[in-house]
Short mmCIF file of C-alpha atoms in Angstrom, two decimals:
data_model
loop_
_atom_site.label_atom_id
_atom_site.label_comp_id
_atom_site.label_asym_id
_atom_site.label_seq_id
_atom_site.Cartn_x
_atom_site.Cartn_y
_atom_site.Cartn_z
CA MET A 1 -5.85 -8.60 -146.95
CA GLY A 2 -3.84 -11.16 -148.89
CA ASP A 3 -2.49 -12.57 -145.65
CA VAL A 4 -6.01 -12.84 -144.26
CA LYS A 5 -7.19 -14.70 -147.38
CA GLN A 6 -4.26 -17.07 -147.14
CA SER A 7 -4.85 -17.62 -143.43
CA ALA A 8 -8.51 -18.41 -144.03
CA ARG A 9 -7.62 -21.00 -146.67
CA GLN A 10 -4.93 -22.52 -144.46
CA ILE A 11 -7.36 -22.85 -141.57
CA VAL A 12 -9.94 -24.57 -143.75
CA ASP A 13 -7.32 -27.00 -145.04
CA ALA A 14 -6.05 -27.66 -141.51
CA VAL A 15 -9.50 -28.56 -140.18
CA GLY A 16 -10.00 -31.15 -142.91
CA GLY A 17 -11.14 -29.10 -145.88
CA VAL A 18 -14.47 -27.65 -146.92
CA GLU A 19 -16.05 -31.10 -147.14
CA ASN A 20 -15.34 -31.66 -143.41
CA ILE A 21 -17.16 -28.48 -142.29
CA ALA A 22 -20.83 -28.94 -141.43
CA ALA A 23 -21.28 -25.34 -140.22
CA ALA A 24 -19.15 -22.34 -139.28
CA THR A 25 -19.55 -19.06 -137.43
CA HIS A 26 -17.52 -16.86 -135.11
CA CYS A 27 -17.73 -15.08 -131.75
CA VAL A 28 -15.66 -12.19 -130.38
CA THR A 29 -12.33 -14.03 -130.47
CA ARG A 30 -12.87 -17.46 -132.08
CA LEU A 31 -13.91 -19.25 -135.24
CA ARG A 32 -16.47 -21.92 -134.37
CA PHE A 33 -16.70 -25.01 -136.57
CA VAL A 34 -19.00 -27.99 -136.46
CA LEU A 35 -16.83 -30.65 -138.12
CA ILE A 36 -18.03 -33.92 -139.58
CA ASP A 37 -14.90 -35.71 -138.37
CA GLU A 38 -12.61 -33.93 -135.88
CA SER A 39 -9.95 -36.61 -136.31
CA LYS A 40 -9.16 -35.04 -139.71
CA VAL A 41 -7.84 -31.85 -138.05
CA ASP A 42 -4.10 -31.42 -138.63
CA GLN A 43 -3.23 -29.82 -135.30
CA GLU A 44 0.42 -29.30 -136.10
CA VAL A 45 -0.35 -27.39 -139.31
CA LEU A 46 -3.09 -25.40 -137.60
CA ASP A 47 -0.75 -24.28 -134.82
CA GLN A 48 1.74 -22.93 -137.36
CA ILE A 49 -0.72 -20.52 -139.00
CA ASP A 50 0.21 -16.95 -138.08
CA VAL A 51 -3.22 -15.72 -137.00
CA VAL A 52 -4.05 -18.82 -134.93
CA LYS A 53 -3.49 -18.42 -131.20
CA GLY A 54 -4.82 -21.82 -130.17
CA SER A 55 -7.64 -24.27 -130.69
CA PHE A 56 -9.84 -26.63 -128.71
CA SER A 57 -12.93 -28.79 -128.99
CA THR A 58 -15.89 -28.37 -126.65
CA ASN A 59 -19.64 -28.98 -126.71
CA GLY A 60 -19.54 -30.42 -130.21
CA GLN A 61 -17.68 -27.43 -131.67
CA PHE A 62 -14.07 -27.13 -132.80
CA GLN A 63 -12.99 -23.60 -131.93
CA VAL A 64 -9.97 -21.76 -133.32
CA VAL A 65 -8.75 -18.80 -131.27
CA ILE A 66 -7.89 -15.85 -133.54
CA GLY A 67 -8.33 -12.70 -131.49
CA GLN A 68 -10.71 -9.76 -131.30
CA GLY A 69 -11.09 -7.82 -134.55
CA THR A 70 -9.01 -10.16 -136.67
CA VAL A 71 -11.49 -13.01 -136.32
CA ASN A 72 -14.15 -11.00 -138.20
CA LYS A 73 -11.84 -10.48 -141.18
CA VAL A 74 -10.70 -14.10 -141.25
CA TYR A 75 -14.28 -15.36 -141.10
CA ALA A 76 -15.41 -13.03 -143.88
CA GLU A 77 -12.59 -14.28 -146.12
CA LEU A 78 -13.29 -17.88 -145.11
CA VAL A 79 -16.88 -17.53 -146.31
CA LYS A 80 -15.97 -15.63 -149.48
CA GLU A 81 -12.92 -17.55 -150.61
CA THR A 82 -13.86 -21.12 -149.77
CA GLY A 83 -17.60 -21.20 -150.36
CA VAL A 84 -18.35 -22.29 -146.79
CA GLY A 85 -21.88 -21.12 -146.08
CA GLU A 86 -22.20 -18.35 -143.50
CA SER A 87 -24.07 -19.66 -140.47
CA THR A 88 -25.61 -17.96 -137.46
CA LYS A 89 -24.51 -18.90 -133.96
CA ASP A 90 -27.88 -20.57 -133.36
CA GLU A 91 -27.49 -22.71 -136.49
CA VAL A 92 -24.01 -23.77 -135.41
CA LYS A 93 -25.23 -24.54 -131.89
CA LYS A 94 -28.04 -26.72 -133.26
CA ALA A 95 -25.66 -28.52 -135.58
CA SER A 96 -23.16 -29.11 -132.76
CA GLU A 97 -25.82 -30.69 -130.54
CA LYS A 98 -25.74 -33.78 -132.76
CA ASN A 99 -22.21 -34.46 -131.49
CA MET A 100 -23.12 -34.14 -127.79
CA ASN A 101 -24.05 -36.62 -125.09
CA PRO A 102 -26.94 -35.79 -122.67
CA LEU A 103 -24.63 -34.26 -120.05
CA GLN A 104 -23.00 -31.99 -122.62
CA ARG A 105 -26.42 -30.90 -123.87
CA ALA A 106 -27.51 -30.04 -120.33
CA VAL A 107 -24.33 -28.03 -119.73
CA LYS A 108 -24.74 -26.27 -123.07
CA THR A 109 -28.35 -25.38 -122.26
CA LEU A 110 -27.31 -23.73 -119.01
CA ALA A 111 -24.50 -21.92 -120.81
CA ASP A 112 -26.91 -20.68 -123.48
CA ILE A 113 -29.18 -19.30 -120.75
CA PHE A 114 -26.63 -17.63 -118.48
CA ILE A 115 -24.00 -16.31 -120.91
CA PRO A 116 -26.35 -13.69 -122.48
CA ILE A 117 -27.13 -12.17 -119.06
CA LEU A 118 -23.50 -12.10 -117.91
CA PRO A 119 -22.89 -8.45 -118.96
CA ALA A 120 -25.68 -7.27 -116.65
CA ILE A 121 -24.47 -9.44 -113.76
CA VAL A 122 -20.79 -8.52 -114.16
CA THR A 123 -21.66 -4.81 -114.41
CA ALA A 124 -23.72 -5.10 -111.24
CA GLY A 125 -20.77 -6.77 -109.54
CA LEU A 126 -18.39 -3.96 -110.47
CA LEU A 127 -20.83 -1.30 -109.30
CA MET A 128 -21.33 -3.15 -106.02
CA GLY A 129 -17.56 -3.04 -105.61
CA ILE A 130 -17.62 0.74 -105.97
CA ASN A 131 -20.42 0.90 -103.42
CA ASN A 132 -18.37 -1.29 -101.07
CA ILE A 133 -15.47 1.16 -101.28
CA LEU A 134 -17.78 4.04 -100.32
CA THR A 135 -19.73 2.31 -97.53
CA ALA A 136 -17.39 -0.26 -95.95
CA GLN A 137 -15.58 0.64 -92.74
CA GLY A 138 -11.86 0.30 -92.17
CA ILE A 139 -10.68 0.76 -95.77
CA PHE A 140 -9.36 4.33 -95.69
CA PHE A 141 -10.61 5.39 -92.26
CA SER A 142 -11.93 3.62 -89.18
CA LYS A 143 -15.36 4.71 -90.44
CA SER A 144 -16.70 4.42 -93.99
CA ILE A 145 -16.18 7.16 -96.58
CA VAL A 146 -19.86 8.13 -96.46
CA GLU A 147 -19.68 8.46 -92.69
CA VAL A 148 -16.63 10.71 -92.90
CA TYR A 149 -18.04 12.63 -95.89
CA PRO A 150 -21.86 12.51 -95.56
CA GLN A 151 -22.28 14.42 -98.84
CA TRP A 152 -21.29 11.18 -100.63
CA ALA A 153 -24.07 9.16 -98.99
CA ASP A 154 -26.77 9.77 -101.60
CA LEU A 155 -24.33 9.04 -104.43
CA ALA A 156 -23.46 5.72 -102.78
CA ASN A 157 -27.16 4.97 -102.30
CA MET A 158 -27.89 5.62 -105.98
CA ILE A 159 -24.95 3.44 -107.07
CA ASN A 160 -26.22 0.68 -104.78
CA LEU A 161 -29.70 0.90 -106.32
CA ILE A 162 -28.30 0.70 -109.86
CA ALA A 163 -26.00 -2.19 -108.89
CA GLY A 164 -28.68 -4.14 -107.06
CA THR A 165 -31.29 -4.00 -109.82
CA ALA A 166 -29.83 -6.93 -111.78
CA PHE A 167 -29.90 -9.16 -108.69
CA THR A 168 -33.27 -7.91 -107.43
CA PHE A 169 -34.86 -8.76 -110.77
CA LEU A 170 -32.59 -11.72 -111.56
CA PRO A 171 -35.58 -14.01 -112.30
CA ALA A 172 -36.65 -11.56 -115.03
CA LEU A 173 -33.21 -11.72 -116.66
CA ILE A 174 -33.15 -15.50 -116.46
CA GLY A 175 -36.76 -15.71 -117.64
CA TRP A 176 -35.98 -13.65 -120.75
CA SER A 177 -32.93 -15.74 -121.65
CA ALA A 178 -34.39 -19.14 -120.71
CA VAL A 179 -37.71 -18.74 -122.54
CA LYS A 180 -35.80 -17.52 -125.60
CA ARG A 181 -33.52 -20.59 -125.37
CA PHE A 182 -36.51 -22.93 -125.10
CA GLY A 183 -38.15 -21.40 -128.17
CA GLY A 184 -40.80 -19.18 -126.59
CA ASN A 185 -41.46 -15.44 -126.53
CA PRO A 186 -38.72 -13.87 -124.35
CA LEU A 187 -41.02 -10.96 -123.41
CA LEU A 188 -43.31 -13.46 -121.68
CA GLY A 189 -40.21 -14.73 -119.90
CA ILE A 190 -39.57 -11.23 -118.54
CA VAL A 191 -43.16 -10.98 -117.32
CA LEU A 192 -42.88 -14.40 -115.69
CA GLY A 193 -39.66 -13.42 -113.92
CA VAL A 194 -41.04 -10.10 -112.65
CA MET A 195 -44.18 -11.93 -111.51
CA LEU A 196 -42.07 -14.19 -109.29
CA VAL A 197 -40.60 -11.16 -107.48
CA HIS A 198 -43.73 -9.00 -107.44
CA PRO A 199 -43.75 -6.55 -104.48
CA ASP A 200 -47.12 -7.95 -103.31
CA LEU A 201 -45.34 -11.22 -102.46
CA LEU A 202 -43.38 -11.91 -99.29
CA ASN A 203 -39.74 -11.20 -100.12
CA ALA A 204 -37.79 -14.47 -100.22
CA TRP A 205 -35.08 -12.98 -97.99
CA GLY A 206 -37.67 -12.47 -95.26
CA TYR A 207 -39.09 -15.99 -95.55
CA GLY A 208 -37.08 -17.46 -92.66
CA ALA A 209 -38.19 -14.81 -90.17
CA ALA A 210 -41.81 -15.02 -91.35
CA GLU A 211 -41.74 -18.81 -90.99
CA GLN A 212 -40.49 -18.61 -87.42
CA SER A 213 -43.15 -16.07 -86.46
CA GLY A 214 -45.87 -17.97 -88.33
CA GLU A 215 -46.72 -14.93 -90.44
CA ILE A 216 -46.30 -16.29 -93.98
CA PRO A 217 -49.15 -14.84 -96.10
CA VAL A 218 -51.21 -17.30 -98.14
CA TRP A 219 -53.77 -17.42 -100.91
CA ASN A 220 -56.84 -19.53 -100.23
CA LEU A 221 -57.84 -21.16 -103.53
CA PHE A 222 -61.14 -22.91 -102.68
CA GLY A 223 -59.59 -24.50 -99.61
CA LEU A 224 -56.09 -24.94 -101.01
CA GLU A 225 -53.62 -22.70 -99.19
CA VAL A 226 -50.75 -21.45 -101.37
CA GLN A 227 -47.92 -19.48 -99.82
CA LYS A 228 -47.73 -15.94 -101.16
CA VAL A 229 -43.94 -15.95 -101.42
CA GLY A 230 -41.54 -14.37 -103.91
CA TYR A 231 -38.43 -16.00 -105.33
CA GLN A 232 -35.78 -13.28 -105.15
CA GLY A 233 -32.28 -14.63 -105.72
CA GLN A 234 -33.63 -18.06 -106.74
CA VAL A 235 -32.53 -19.80 -109.93
CA LEU A 236 -34.35 -23.14 -110.08
CA PRO A 237 -37.96 -21.83 -109.94
CA ILE A 238 -37.58 -19.52 -112.92
CA LEU A 239 -35.65 -22.11 -114.94
CA LEU A 240 -38.39 -24.74 -114.64
CA ALA A 241 -41.19 -22.20 -115.00
CA SER A 242 -39.56 -20.80 -118.17
CA TYR A 243 -39.35 -24.27 -119.69
CA LEU A 244 -43.03 -24.89 -118.94
CA LEU A 245 -44.05 -21.49 -120.30
CA ALA A 246 -42.19 -22.00 -123.57
CA LYS A 247 -43.67 -25.46 -124.11
CA ILE A 248 -47.23 -24.32 -123.37
CA GLU A 249 -46.84 -21.31 -125.66
CA LEU A 250 -45.51 -23.43 -128.53
CA PHE A 251 -48.28 -26.00 -128.00
CA LEU A 252 -51.03 -23.35 -128.09
CA THR A 253 -49.51 -21.42 -131.00
CA LYS A 254 -49.60 -24.51 -133.24
CA ARG A 255 -53.23 -25.22 -132.39
CA THR A 256 -54.76 -21.73 -132.28
CA PRO A 257 -55.98 -19.88 -135.39
CA GLU A 258 -53.66 -16.97 -136.18
CA GLY A 259 -56.47 -14.41 -135.95
CA ILE A 260 -57.10 -15.04 -132.24
CA GLN A 261 -53.60 -16.02 -131.06
CA LEU A 262 -53.04 -12.64 -129.38
CA LEU A 263 -56.23 -13.13 -127.33
CA VAL A 264 -55.60 -16.77 -126.46
CA VAL A 265 -51.95 -17.85 -126.42
CA ALA A 266 -50.24 -15.36 -124.11
CA PRO A 267 -53.07 -15.04 -121.53
CA ILE A 268 -53.55 -18.78 -121.15
CA THR A 269 -49.80 -19.43 -121.16
CA LEU A 270 -49.11 -16.92 -118.39
CA LEU A 271 -52.14 -17.95 -116.36
CA VAL A 272 -51.33 -21.68 -116.43
CA THR A 273 -47.62 -21.13 -115.86
CA GLY A 274 -48.33 -18.64 -113.05
CA PHE A 275 -50.61 -21.03 -111.18
CA ALA A 276 -48.15 -23.89 -111.68
CA SER A 277 -45.25 -21.71 -110.50
CA PHE A 278 -46.86 -20.65 -107.23
CA ILE A 279 -48.63 -23.93 -106.44
CA VAL A 280 -46.08 -26.58 -107.53
CA ILE A 281 -42.86 -25.43 -109.21
CA GLY A 282 -41.95 -22.64 -106.81
CA PRO A 283 -42.38 -24.47 -103.48
CA ILE A 284 -40.68 -27.66 -104.69
CA THR A 285 -37.69 -26.01 -106.39
CA PHE A 286 -37.36 -23.48 -103.53
CA ALA A 287 -36.98 -26.39 -101.11
CA ILE A 288 -34.58 -28.25 -103.43
CA GLY A 289 -32.48 -25.13 -103.95
CA ASN A 290 -32.24 -24.49 -100.22
CA VAL A 291 -31.25 -28.09 -99.51
CA LEU A 292 -28.55 -28.06 -102.21
CA THR A 293 -27.24 -24.68 -101.10
CA SER A 294 -27.22 -25.66 -97.42
CA GLY A 295 -25.44 -28.90 -98.30
CA LEU A 296 -22.77 -27.11 -100.31
CA ILE A 297 -22.26 -24.56 -97.53
CA ALA A 298 -21.99 -27.35 -94.96
CA VAL A 299 -19.43 -29.27 -97.03
CA PHE A 300 -17.26 -26.19 -97.54
CA GLY A 301 -17.75 -25.28 -93.89
CA LYS A 302 -16.33 -28.61 -92.69
CA PHE A 303 -13.84 -29.23 -95.49
CA ALA A 304 -12.99 -25.70 -96.59
CA ILE A 305 -9.33 -26.39 -97.33
CA LEU A 306 -10.06 -29.52 -99.37
CA GLY A 307 -12.90 -27.78 -101.21
CA GLY A 308 -10.67 -24.82 -102.01
CA LEU A 309 -7.90 -27.08 -103.27
CA LEU A 310 -10.21 -29.05 -105.56
CA TYR A 311 -12.35 -26.23 -106.95
CA GLY A 312 -9.54 -23.70 -107.13
CA GLY A 313 -7.19 -26.21 -108.73
CA LEU A 314 -9.61 -27.83 -111.15
CA TYR A 315 -11.53 -24.76 -112.31
CA ALA A 316 -9.31 -24.28 -115.37
CA ALA A 317 -10.01 -27.91 -116.34
CA LEU A 318 -13.74 -27.19 -116.07
CA VAL A 319 -13.27 -24.31 -118.51
CA ILE A 320 -11.83 -26.73 -121.06
CA THR A 321 -14.89 -28.98 -120.82
CA GLY A 322 -17.32 -26.05 -120.76
CA MET A 323 -18.81 -27.24 -117.46
CA HIS A 324 -17.76 -24.04 -115.68
CA HIS A 325 -20.91 -22.37 -116.97
CA THR A 326 -23.05 -24.54 -114.69
CA PHE A 327 -21.43 -23.01 -111.61
CA LEU A 328 -22.71 -19.53 -112.42
CA ALA A 329 -26.15 -20.77 -111.41
CA VAL A 330 -24.64 -22.06 -108.15
CA ASP A 331 -22.93 -18.70 -107.51
CA LEU A 332 -26.20 -16.84 -108.00
CA GLN A 333 -28.04 -19.29 -105.74
CA LEU A 334 -25.43 -18.80 -103.00
CA ILE A 335 -25.65 -15.01 -103.30
CA GLY A 336 -29.42 -15.23 -102.91
CA SER A 337 -29.18 -17.55 -99.89
CA LYS A 338 -28.84 -16.66 -96.19
CA LEU A 339 -25.08 -16.68 -96.71
CA GLY A 340 -25.45 -13.58 -98.87
CA GLY A 341 -22.35 -14.28 -100.92
CA THR A 342 -20.47 -16.93 -102.89
CA PHE A 343 -17.22 -18.67 -101.90
CA LEU A 344 -16.83 -20.23 -105.37
CA TRP A 345 -16.48 -17.13 -107.52
CA PRO A 346 -13.35 -15.79 -105.73
CA MET A 347 -11.56 -19.02 -106.68
CA LEU A 348 -12.60 -18.52 -110.30
CA ALA A 349 -10.97 -15.10 -110.31
CA LEU A 350 -7.74 -16.50 -108.83
CA SER A 351 -7.68 -19.37 -111.34
CA ASN A 352 -7.85 -16.90 -114.22
CA ILE A 353 -5.02 -14.83 -112.76
CA ALA A 354 -2.90 -17.96 -112.29
CA GLN A 355 -3.25 -18.92 -115.94
CA GLY A 356 -2.32 -15.36 -116.91
CA SER A 357 0.82 -15.44 -114.76
CA ALA A 358 1.95 -18.74 -116.26
CA ALA A 359 1.39 -17.39 -119.78
CA LEU A 360 3.40 -14.25 -118.98
CA ALA A 361 6.29 -16.38 -117.74
CA MET A 362 6.38 -18.13 -121.11
CA MET A 363 7.12 -14.77 -122.75
CA PHE A 364 10.56 -14.85 -121.10
CA ILE A 365 11.17 -18.46 -122.08
CA LEU A 366 10.02 -18.83 -125.67
CA LYS A 367 12.26 -17.84 -128.58
CA ASP A 368 9.62 -17.53 -131.30
CA GLU A 369 8.53 -13.88 -131.57
CA LYS A 370 4.93 -14.76 -132.41
CA GLN A 371 4.63 -16.96 -129.33
CA LYS A 372 6.32 -14.36 -127.14
CA GLY A 373 3.82 -11.72 -128.26
CA LEU A 374 0.92 -14.12 -127.77
CA SER A 375 2.14 -14.94 -124.25
CA LEU A 376 2.22 -11.26 -123.32
CA THR A 377 -1.18 -10.30 -124.73
CA SER A 378 -2.94 -13.45 -123.53
CA GLY A 379 -1.46 -13.07 -120.04
CA ILE A 380 -2.79 -9.52 -119.75
CA SER A 381 -6.13 -10.69 -121.15
CA ALA A 382 -6.34 -13.38 -118.43
CA TYR A 383 -5.62 -10.77 -115.76
CA LEU A 384 -8.70 -8.96 -117.05
CA GLY A 385 -10.86 -12.10 -116.95
CA ILE A 386 -10.59 -13.49 -120.53
CA THR A 387 -8.56 -16.70 -120.29
CA GLU A 388 -9.11 -18.50 -123.61
CA PRO A 389 -6.03 -17.06 -125.36
CA ALA A 390 -3.80 -17.94 -122.39
CA LEU A 391 -5.34 -21.37 -121.88
CA PHE A 392 -5.57 -22.60 -125.45
CA GLY A 393 -2.95 -20.46 -127.12
CA VAL A 394 -0.09 -20.90 -124.65
CA ASN A 395 -0.52 -22.95 -121.49
CA LEU A 396 -2.21 -26.06 -122.88
CA ARG A 397 0.11 -26.04 -125.88
CA TYR A 398 3.14 -26.46 -123.60
CA ARG A 399 1.27 -28.34 -120.83
CA PHE A 400 3.54 -27.54 -117.88
CA PRO A 401 2.40 -23.88 -117.56
CA PHE A 402 -1.20 -25.11 -117.39
CA VAL A 403 -0.44 -27.67 -114.68
CA ILE A 404 1.68 -25.27 -112.63
CA ALA A 405 -1.07 -22.64 -112.83
CA MET A 406 -3.65 -25.20 -111.67
CA ILE A 407 -1.48 -26.19 -108.70
CA SER A 408 -0.97 -22.53 -107.80
CA SER A 409 -4.67 -21.68 -107.99
CA GLY A 410 -5.40 -24.76 -105.88
CA LEU A 411 -3.03 -23.45 -103.18
CA ALA A 412 -4.61 -20.00 -103.34
CA GLY A 413 -8.07 -21.60 -103.22
CA MET A 414 -7.08 -23.51 -100.07
CA TYR A 415 -5.99 -20.30 -98.39
CA ILE A 416 -8.96 -18.09 -99.21
CA SER A 417 -11.40 -20.93 -98.42
CA SER A 418 -9.78 -21.38 -95.02
CA GLN A 419 -10.33 -17.65 -94.44
CA GLY A 420 -13.98 -17.83 -95.49
CA VAL A 421 -13.62 -15.33 -98.34
CA LEU A 422 -16.95 -14.39 -99.95
CA ALA A 423 -17.91 -12.34 -102.98
CA SER A 424 -21.10 -10.31 -102.71
CA SER A 425 -21.59 -10.57 -106.47
CA VAL A 426 -20.21 -12.05 -109.67
CA GLY A 427 -17.81 -9.60 -111.30
CA VAL A 428 -14.79 -9.56 -113.59
CA GLY A 429 -12.94 -12.85 -113.21
CA GLY A 430 -9.43 -11.44 -112.90
CA VAL A 431 -7.49 -8.77 -111.02
CA PRO A 432 -10.48 -6.34 -110.94
CA GLY A 433 -12.40 -9.14 -109.21
CA ILE A 434 -11.26 -7.85 -105.83
CA PHE A 435 -13.96 -5.18 -106.06
CA SER A 436 -16.63 -7.90 -105.91
CA ILE A 437 -15.17 -9.35 -102.72
CA MET A 438 -16.80 -8.35 -99.43
CA SER A 439 -14.57 -5.65 -97.97
CA GLN A 440 -13.81 -7.57 -94.75
CA TYR A 441 -12.12 -10.24 -96.88
CA TRP A 442 -10.02 -7.95 -99.06
CA GLY A 443 -6.85 -8.68 -97.10
CA ALA A 444 -7.21 -12.45 -97.40
CA PHE A 445 -8.14 -12.22 -101.08
CA ALA A 446 -5.13 -9.95 -101.73
CA ILE A 447 -2.88 -12.66 -100.27
CA GLY A 448 -4.56 -15.18 -102.58
CA MET A 449 -3.91 -12.82 -105.50
CA ALA A 450 -0.25 -12.55 -104.50
CA ILE A 451 0.01 -16.35 -104.59
CA VAL A 452 -1.40 -16.62 -108.12
CA LEU A 453 0.62 -13.67 -109.38
CA VAL A 454 3.97 -14.94 -108.11
CA VAL A 455 3.88 -18.74 -107.80
CA PRO A 456 2.71 -19.63 -111.36
CA PHE A 457 5.16 -17.14 -112.89
CA ALA A 458 8.12 -18.31 -110.80
CA GLY A 459 7.19 -21.98 -111.08
CA THR A 460 6.74 -21.88 -114.85
CA TYR A 461 9.97 -19.96 -115.39
CA ALA A 462 12.01 -22.21 -113.07
CA TYR A 463 10.62 -25.44 -114.56
CA ALA A 464 11.35 -24.27 -118.10
CA LYS A 465 14.94 -23.36 -117.20
CA LEU A 466 15.47 -26.75 -115.58
CA LYS A 467 14.11 -28.46 -118.69
CA GLN A 468 16.56 -26.51 -120.87
CA LYS A 469 19.60 -27.75 -118.92
#
């Protein structure tokens, strides 16, 4: 415990002292500071503290990577020993917004909305992978497992139902998180999301066929025809509708006597937001989303190799800026489109693996025992989809492993993009990510994995040995 106390004090001193800390909290692996002046951070001293595995600044927060479990103890001692007031994550986020420009605030808003629903989406992706193993042809036999062993068919069907629920009711998940982020009642957000995928509506995936046959159902509102269409797999409609719902609810709550709020606020809020969603927000954002998705698909269709090189190579840089969170919305939009899958997420998984391979190579190069141990554990962590320790604790610290990993993931991205690799869902962004890949692309993705397992490791090791000569 004495070491933890000392580490906490050393960290506070290294970030500029108590007087430089506006707010502090922690997450699973990191201390999160809002600093008054980040230029006062003594990076060299901070890097020498035993428990510190790396640090970085993003979205107005200075974050110190400690590691799971240990970070809780360090934070508790930091609060107790230094007098720094314990803050909630929301308080720290609000404080950090003062240091952000408009673009950073927009990125942070999307991150705040999508990060809380990631466990449900990732779990669905893993379960879909299991279903793919059971139902895809040509994996173990020329037929699928359920065709060879029919007794497994109902099990596969149940797994598919469980896996598909998160994507079928995706607007409800986003509605809950978005309305909560915008300050409204998250339960109303759930109702709003379920409303947009109500079974009485035409399923969004059948919209194209219904449009061609001229059989799109409509409501006739006193002469105004409104398409009776659902928004399955759509991201933009629920985001805008959630924002409107939260603002209307807050407006009414402030102006309605407390005794009748239950009878007035929620009914009016849902009614107004519902009409606006089906009449204005839904149709407009549905069209915008389709145009953006079609444009992205067309660009990658014509320039797949270039797109793979850029996105695959630069993804790790996006992680540093925090802008990678915005692409989760794009992934989900692609999965809900006619394409039925995303070509971006597979490159994310390969980028994470590449950073892990580069970090593992450093274990055989570094002499310091602490750094060797960090390289091993952070490399394994990156293989399992958690890249912060590898990125900020090892690769960025020595620069060349980070660059070599980016080049390697760019090469792998070029290859899998040229092969048209698609993921049917968003899963674990590392080696287990192969289970989220559509089974017909497993071979191509496996080659991409081989590239990011071997090339970053060999390249990092060889470059370091040349530097030592």
